[in-house]
mmCIF file of C-alpha atoms and ligand atoms in Angstrom:
data_model
loop_
_atom_site.group_PDB
_atom_site.id
_atom_site.type_symbol
_atom_site.label_atom_id
_atom_site.label_comp_id
_atom_site.label_asym_id
_atom_site.label_seq_id
_atom_site.Cartn_x
_atom_site.Cartn_y
_atom_site.Cartn_z
ATOM 1 C CA MET A 1 202.968 24.649 -59.169
ATOM 2 C CA LYS A 2 204.157 22.856 -62.307
ATOM 3 C CA THR A 3 204.222 24.231 -65.838
ATOM 4 C CA THR A 4 205.484 22.793 -69.125
ATOM 5 C CA ILE A 5 208.475 24.541 -70.642
ATOM 6 C CA ASP A 6 210.110 23.149 -73.792
ATOM 7 C CA GLY A 7 208.277 19.872 -73.247
ATOM 8 C CA LEU A 8 209.607 19.469 -69.669
ATOM 9 C CA GLN A 9 207.741 19.853 -66.399
ATOM 10 C CA MET A 10 209.111 22.835 -64.508
ATOM 11 C CA GLN A 11 208.483 23.389 -60.792
ATOM 12 C CA VAL A 12 207.965 27.043 -59.869
ATOM 13 C CA ALA A 13 206.903 28.809 -56.677
ATOM 14 C CA VAL A 14 204.913 32.009 -57.258
ATOM 15 C CA ALA A 15 203.979 34.205 -54.350
ATOM 16 C CA GLY A 16 202.708 37.745 -53.716
ATOM 17 C CA GLU A 17 201.252 40.399 -55.927
ATOM 18 C CA GLY A 18 202.959 43.284 -57.607
ATOM 19 C CA GLU A 19 205.924 43.777 -59.886
ATOM 20 C CA PRO A 20 207.789 40.664 -61.085
ATOM 21 C CA ILE A 21 210.973 39.507 -59.427
ATOM 22 C CA LEU A 22 212.593 36.310 -60.619
ATOM 23 C CA PHE A 23 214.924 34.292 -58.324
ATOM 24 C CA VAL A 24 217.434 32.030 -60.055
ATOM 25 C CA HIS A 25 219.226 29.475 -57.916
ATOM 26 C CA GLY A 26 222.772 28.096 -58.139
ATOM 27 C CA PHE A 27 224.204 24.635 -58.966
ATOM 28 C CA PRO A 28 223.263 21.935 -57.946
ATOM 29 C CA LEU A 29 220.589 23.467 -55.746
ATOM 30 C CA SER A 30 216.955 24.455 -56.142
ATOM 31 C CA SER A 31 214.553 27.306 -55.436
ATOM 32 C CA ALA A 32 214.694 26.155 -51.749
ATOM 33 C CA MET A 33 217.813 28.272 -51.381
ATOM 34 C CA TRP A 34 215.642 31.394 -51.794
ATOM 35 C CA GLU A 35 213.248 30.539 -48.935
ATOM 36 C CA PRO A 36 214.986 32.807 -46.386
ATOM 37 C CA THR A 37 214.878 35.682 -48.879
ATOM 38 C CA LEU A 38 211.238 35.121 -49.882
ATOM 39 C CA GLU A 39 210.212 35.075 -46.207
ATOM 40 C CA ARG A 40 211.735 38.516 -45.803
ATOM 41 C CA LEU A 41 210.643 40.097 -49.110
ATOM 42 C CA GLY A 42 208.447 43.143 -48.601
ATOM 43 C CA ALA A 43 204.984 43.652 -50.158
ATOM 44 C CA GLY A 44 204.476 44.829 -53.706
ATOM 45 C CA TRP A 45 206.332 41.997 -55.485
ATOM 46 C CA ARG A 46 205.254 38.957 -57.434
ATOM 47 C CA ALA A 47 208.086 36.553 -56.581
ATOM 48 C CA ILE A 48 208.784 33.817 -59.104
ATOM 49 C CA ALA A 49 211.241 31.101 -57.986
ATOM 50 C CA PRO A 50 211.659 28.206 -60.452
ATOM 51 C CA ASP A 51 213.708 25.040 -60.147
ATOM 52 C CA LEU A 52 215.923 25.156 -63.236
ATOM 53 C CA ARG A 53 215.693 22.116 -65.526
ATOM 54 C CA GLY A 54 217.371 19.072 -63.996
ATOM 55 C CA HIS A 55 217.282 20.610 -60.504
ATOM 56 C CA GLY A 56 214.819 20.359 -57.566
ATOM 57 C CA ALA A 57 211.499 18.992 -58.789
ATOM 58 C CA SER A 58 211.900 20.031 -62.472
ATOM 59 C CA ASP A 59 212.575 17.490 -65.217
ATOM 60 C CA ALA A 60 216.007 17.209 -66.741
ATOM 61 C CA GLY A 61 216.553 17.642 -70.466
ATOM 62 C CA GLU A 62 219.423 16.386 -72.585
ATOM 63 C CA GLU A 63 220.852 19.894 -72.776
ATOM 64 C CA ALA A 64 221.282 22.584 -70.111
ATOM 65 C CA SER A 65 223.399 25.235 -71.779
ATOM 66 C CA MET A 66 223.232 28.660 -70.163
ATOM 67 C CA PRO A 67 221.368 30.109 -73.227
ATOM 68 C CA ARG A 68 218.849 27.196 -72.966
ATOM 69 C CA LEU A 69 218.307 27.846 -69.262
ATOM 70 C CA GLY A 70 217.814 31.545 -70.052
ATOM 71 C CA ARG A 71 215.257 30.696 -72.703
ATOM 72 C CA ASP A 72 213.461 28.469 -70.212
ATOM 73 C CA LEU A 73 213.068 31.500 -67.951
ATOM 74 C CA VAL A 74 211.777 33.760 -70.700
ATOM 75 C CA GLU A 75 209.260 30.999 -71.613
ATOM 76 C CA LEU A 76 208.329 30.677 -67.972
ATOM 77 C CA LEU A 77 207.582 34.414 -67.721
ATOM 78 C CA ASP A 78 205.425 34.043 -70.852
ATOM 79 C CA ALA A 79 203.625 31.045 -69.390
ATOM 80 C CA LEU A 80 202.869 33.079 -66.266
ATOM 81 C CA GLY A 81 201.495 35.909 -68.393
ATOM 82 C CA GLU A 82 204.278 38.169 -67.166
ATOM 83 C CA GLU A 83 205.090 40.665 -69.917
ATOM 84 C CA ARG A 84 206.613 43.318 -67.678
ATOM 85 C CA PRO A 85 210.393 43.252 -67.337
ATOM 86 C CA ALA A 86 211.470 41.430 -64.174
ATOM 87 C CA VAL A 87 214.082 42.164 -61.557
ATOM 88 C CA ILE A 88 216.374 39.151 -61.700
ATOM 89 C CA VAL A 89 218.089 38.003 -58.524
ATOM 90 C CA ALA A 90 220.523 35.253 -59.390
ATOM 91 C CA LEU A 91 223.207 33.282 -57.559
ATOM 92 C CA SER A 92 226.318 31.664 -59.090
ATOM 93 C CA MET A 93 225.152 29.456 -61.993
ATOM 94 C CA GLY A 94 221.910 31.431 -61.797
ATOM 95 C CA GLY A 95 224.054 34.498 -62.454
ATOM 96 C CA TYR A 96 225.474 32.879 -65.604
ATOM 97 C CA VAL A 97 221.863 32.355 -66.732
ATOM 98 C CA ALA A 98 220.799 35.894 -65.779
ATOM 99 C CA LEU A 99 223.712 37.319 -67.842
ATOM 100 C CA GLU A 100 222.467 35.277 -70.810
ATOM 101 C CA MET A 101 219.014 36.801 -70.316
ATOM 102 C CA ALA A 102 220.542 40.269 -70.111
ATOM 103 C CA ARG A 103 222.452 39.574 -73.335
ATOM 104 C CA ARG A 104 219.766 37.886 -75.413
ATOM 105 C CA HIS A 105 216.489 39.151 -73.917
ATOM 106 C CA PRO A 106 217.325 42.573 -72.358
ATOM 107 C CA GLU A 107 213.732 43.757 -72.755
ATOM 108 C CA ARG A 108 212.654 41.147 -70.185
ATOM 109 C CA VAL A 109 215.127 42.338 -67.554
ATOM 110 C CA ARG A 110 214.415 45.433 -65.438
ATOM 111 C CA ALA A 111 217.401 45.189 -63.120
ATOM 112 C CA LEU A 112 219.967 42.609 -62.052
ATOM 113 C CA VAL A 113 221.137 41.423 -58.667
ATOM 114 C CA LEU A 114 224.167 39.195 -59.214
ATOM 115 C CA VAL A 115 225.055 37.204 -56.114
ATOM 116 C CA ASP A 116 228.193 35.132 -55.562
ATOM 117 C CA THR A 117 228.854 34.702 -59.258
ATOM 118 C CA ARG A 118 231.377 35.654 -61.894
ATOM 119 C CA ALA A 119 231.481 36.963 -65.519
ATOM 120 C CA GLU A 120 234.557 34.962 -66.667
ATOM 121 C CA ALA A 121 234.212 31.848 -68.795
ATOM 122 C CA ASP A 122 235.918 28.684 -67.511
ATOM 123 C CA THR A 123 239.568 28.186 -68.286
ATOM 124 C CA ALA A 124 240.258 25.230 -70.655
ATOM 125 C CA GLU A 125 241.416 23.203 -67.590
ATOM 126 C CA ALA A 126 238.290 24.036 -65.525
ATOM 127 C CA ALA A 127 236.020 23.195 -68.459
ATOM 128 C CA ALA A 128 237.791 19.860 -68.973
ATOM 129 C CA SER A 129 237.469 18.965 -65.327
ATOM 130 C CA ARG A 130 233.771 19.861 -65.334
ATOM 131 C CA ARG A 131 233.270 17.495 -68.289
ATOM 132 C CA GLU A 132 235.128 14.714 -66.484
ATOM 133 C CA LEU A 133 233.071 15.367 -63.349
ATOM 134 C CA ALA A 134 229.890 15.104 -65.463
ATOM 135 C CA GLU A 135 230.960 11.560 -66.527
ATOM 136 C CA ARG A 136 231.700 10.584 -62.940
ATOM 137 C CA VAL A 137 228.325 11.899 -61.763
ATOM 138 C CA LEU A 138 226.554 9.788 -64.366
ATOM 139 C CA ALA A 139 228.506 6.733 -63.220
ATOM 140 C CA GLU A 140 228.631 7.305 -59.468
ATOM 141 C CA GLY A 141 225.804 9.693 -58.604
ATOM 142 C CA SER A 142 225.431 13.295 -57.492
ATOM 143 C CA GLY A 143 227.098 12.629 -54.144
ATOM 144 C CA VAL A 144 230.436 13.118 -55.905
ATOM 145 C CA VAL A 145 229.636 16.784 -56.569
ATOM 146 C CA ALA A 146 227.945 17.272 -53.202
ATOM 147 C CA ASP A 147 231.041 15.984 -51.377
ATOM 148 C CA SER A 148 233.453 18.140 -53.351
ATOM 149 C CA MET A 149 231.388 21.340 -53.049
ATOM 150 C CA VAL A 150 229.983 21.264 -49.522
ATOM 151 C CA GLY A 151 233.191 22.400 -47.828
ATOM 152 C CA LYS A 152 233.273 25.521 -50.055
ATOM 153 C CA LEU A 153 229.671 26.662 -49.680
ATOM 154 C CA PHE A 154 229.878 28.483 -46.389
ATOM 155 C CA ALA A 155 232.203 30.619 -44.308
ATOM 156 C CA PRO A 156 234.685 28.517 -42.243
ATOM 157 C CA GLU A 157 232.746 29.166 -39.001
ATOM 158 C CA ALA A 158 229.491 27.659 -40.392
ATOM 159 C CA ARG A 159 227.752 25.044 -38.242
ATOM 160 C CA PRO A 160 228.186 21.362 -39.241
ATOM 161 C CA ALA A 161 224.366 20.959 -39.324
ATOM 162 C CA LEU A 162 224.146 23.574 -42.061
ATOM 163 C CA LEU A 163 226.788 21.798 -44.125
ATOM 164 C CA GLU A 164 225.050 18.423 -43.710
ATOM 165 C CA ALA A 165 221.630 19.834 -44.713
ATOM 166 C CA TRP A 166 223.037 21.410 -47.899
ATOM 167 C CA ARG A 167 225.183 18.411 -48.728
ATOM 168 C CA ALA A 168 222.013 16.270 -48.656
ATOM 169 C CA ARG A 169 220.193 18.765 -50.881
ATOM 170 C CA MET A 170 222.958 18.738 -53.488
ATOM 171 C CA ALA A 171 223.206 14.956 -53.393
ATOM 172 C CA ALA A 172 219.420 14.758 -54.052
ATOM 173 C CA THR A 173 219.756 16.586 -57.409
ATOM 174 C CA PRO A 174 219.358 13.940 -60.190
ATOM 175 C CA PRO A 175 222.616 12.923 -61.886
ATOM 176 C CA ALA A 176 221.218 13.698 -65.361
ATOM 177 C CA GLY A 177 220.507 17.299 -64.242
ATOM 178 C CA VAL A 178 223.894 17.737 -62.552
ATOM 179 C CA ALA A 179 225.819 16.359 -65.560
ATOM 180 C CA ALA A 180 223.889 18.493 -68.084
ATOM 181 C CA ALA A 181 224.505 21.636 -66.005
ATOM 182 C CA LEU A 182 228.215 20.864 -65.656
ATOM 183 C CA ARG A 183 228.489 20.588 -69.433
ATOM 184 C CA GLY A 184 226.437 23.743 -69.880
ATOM 185 C CA MET A 185 228.688 25.719 -67.492
ATOM 186 C CA ALA A 186 231.810 24.336 -69.192
ATOM 187 C CA GLU A 187 230.797 25.726 -72.557
ATOM 188 C CA ARG A 188 229.621 29.159 -71.372
ATOM 189 C CA GLY A 189 231.290 32.316 -72.692
ATOM 190 C CA ASP A 190 232.646 35.381 -71.007
ATOM 191 C CA SER A 191 230.001 37.986 -70.036
ATOM 192 C CA PHE A 192 232.086 41.142 -69.589
ATOM 193 C CA ASP A 193 230.792 42.691 -72.865
ATOM 194 C CA THR A 194 227.252 42.289 -71.578
ATOM 195 C CA LEU A 195 228.237 44.003 -68.324
ATOM 196 C CA ARG A 196 230.008 46.807 -70.123
ATOM 197 C CA GLY A 197 226.886 47.458 -72.228
ATOM 198 C CA TRP A 198 224.491 47.154 -69.274
ATOM 199 C CA LYS A 199 222.836 50.530 -68.550
ATOM 200 C CA LYS A 200 220.120 49.355 -66.156
ATOM 201 C CA PRO A 201 220.428 49.039 -62.346
ATOM 202 C CA LEU A 202 222.856 46.361 -61.131
ATOM 203 C CA LEU A 203 223.691 45.241 -57.653
ATOM 204 C CA VAL A 204 226.630 42.867 -57.144
ATOM 205 C CA VAL A 205 226.675 40.971 -53.814
ATOM 206 C CA VAL A 206 229.405 38.575 -52.607
ATOM 207 C CA GLY A 207 230.215 36.829 -49.379
ATOM 208 C CA ALA A 208 233.511 38.051 -48.008
ATOM 209 C CA GLU A 209 234.558 34.393 -47.658
ATOM 210 C CA ASP A 210 233.198 33.052 -50.924
ATOM 211 C CA ALA A 211 235.697 30.380 -51.973
ATOM 212 C CA ILE A 212 233.965 29.478 -55.277
ATOM 213 C CA THR A 213 233.338 32.908 -56.799
ATOM 214 C CA PRO A 214 235.543 35.125 -54.613
ATOM 215 C CA PRO A 215 235.171 38.868 -53.929
ATOM 216 C CA ASP A 216 237.745 39.689 -56.622
ATOM 217 C CA ALA A 217 235.399 38.185 -59.259
ATOM 218 C CA ALA A 218 232.612 40.428 -57.923
ATOM 219 C CA ARG A 219 234.909 43.458 -58.053
ATOM 220 C CA ARG A 220 235.686 42.799 -61.702
ATOM 221 C CA MET A 221 231.935 42.657 -62.530
ATOM 222 C CA HIS A 222 231.388 45.867 -60.614
ATOM 223 C CA ALA A 223 234.271 47.609 -62.381
ATOM 224 C CA ALA A 224 232.891 46.535 -65.830
ATOM 225 C CA ALA A 225 229.378 47.867 -65.270
ATOM 226 C CA ASP A 226 229.064 51.625 -64.968
ATOM 227 C CA GLY A 227 226.832 52.698 -62.094
ATOM 228 C CA SER A 228 226.699 49.284 -60.446
ATOM 229 C CA ARG A 229 226.810 48.836 -56.699
ATOM 230 C CA LEU A 230 228.987 46.302 -54.906
ATOM 231 C CA GLU A 231 228.306 44.855 -51.454
ATOM 232 C CA VAL A 232 230.722 42.464 -49.763
ATOM 233 C CA VAL A 233 228.955 40.678 -46.936
ATOM 234 C CA PRO A 234 231.006 39.618 -43.878
ATOM 235 C CA GLY A 235 230.381 36.196 -42.376
ATOM 236 C CA ALA A 236 229.191 34.676 -45.636
ATOM 237 C CA GLY A 237 230.740 32.199 -48.083
ATOM 238 C CA HIS A 238 229.200 31.182 -51.425
ATOM 239 C CA LEU A 239 225.543 31.151 -50.282
ATOM 240 C CA THR A 240 225.164 34.620 -48.886
ATOM 241 C CA PRO A 241 221.323 34.675 -48.931
ATOM 242 C CA VAL A 242 221.300 31.438 -46.836
ATOM 243 C CA GLU A 243 224.134 32.319 -44.488
ATOM 244 C CA GLN A 244 223.327 36.007 -43.864
ATOM 245 C CA PRO A 245 219.576 36.144 -44.674
ATOM 246 C CA ASP A 246 218.826 39.363 -42.766
ATOM 247 C CA ARG A 247 221.723 41.263 -44.235
ATOM 248 C CA PHE A 248 220.992 39.971 -47.768
ATOM 249 C CA ALA A 249 217.304 40.813 -47.486
ATOM 250 C CA ALA A 250 218.108 44.323 -46.259
ATOM 251 C CA LEU A 251 220.457 44.903 -49.218
ATOM 252 C CA LEU A 252 217.881 43.597 -51.616
ATOM 253 C CA GLU A 253 215.163 45.742 -50.119
ATOM 254 C CA GLY A 254 217.331 48.861 -50.348
ATOM 255 C CA PHE A 255 218.117 48.132 -54.005
ATOM 256 C CA LEU A 256 214.492 47.427 -54.893
ATOM 257 C CA GLY A 257 213.461 50.691 -53.215
ATOM 258 C CA SER A 258 215.957 52.589 -55.365
ATOM 259 C CA LEU A 259 214.653 51.316 -58.722
ATOM 260 C CA PRO A 260 213.012 53.726 -61.145
ATOM 261 C CA ARG A 261 209.298 53.104 -61.386
ATOM 262 C CA LEU A 262 207.962 50.485 -63.818
ATOM 263 C CA HIS A 263 205.889 52.268 -66.498
HETATM 264 C C1 MLT B 1 227.204 27.401 -58.410
HETATM 265 O O1 MLT B 1 227.228 27.621 -57.199
HETATM 266 O O2 MLT B 1 226.199 27.622 -59.086
HETATM 267 C C2 MLT B 1 228.392 26.767 -59.066
HETATM 268 O O3 MLT B 1 229.299 26.360 -58.102
HETATM 269 C C3 MLT B 1 229.022 27.700 -60.029
HETATM 270 C C4 MLT B 1 230.226 27.129 -60.662
HETATM 271 O O4 MLT B 1 230.597 25.978 -60.402
HETATM 272 O O5 MLT B 1 230.835 27.855 -61.478
#
């Protein structure tokens, strides 16, 4: 379905009945990356899987800072009449957005599942190269990003057909959305204070062969957040829920089953 958030049309898939669980995709992807997880999700959940602004079938705005993307998600929960705090399952850039929600709207977050992501801000060099890449994408198209990222998305043994399918998906993300998200990621801050103050359940998951947000980044998040759990998944790169869907779904199910009841 489509809904209007901050004047932009946002695509969102909503399925099932029960307690809210919000799935936040990575860059430059869409909610399609959660299909293997949604197919395996047990009963008792209202799954909400949006396309972030500028991604998938959602409109792009001028700005896509991480706080703005987090506000979009809070407004989406409001638009869906969802007042209960949601479990947030978020991958990579989705994790940056989830950490913004945890920082600015903690009352809307029941628990966090941070997948293949990191809490560090970009270095000055990384931020500068993202801004340059944003200019190139506007001039040459999203294929520039798709070509540079595709080789790092999966474990080295991944099938070529998988790479080609995901390269095509990334290349289909509109240049305006890709460029705005690149600028938004470049300006994001460090989230370790948020993790240190986080007292609710947190599961950190990372592919053992993640070349974009490697296991050490996940270990640092786990070390910062008291009581968090860390799972390193063999045979997965940066898109663990896509590459190891059964294992990821089992980890998620176990975590969901361990949550304190929603009052
Ligand atoms: C992502 O997968 O969302 C991005 O690669 C994250 C990033 O570039 O920092």
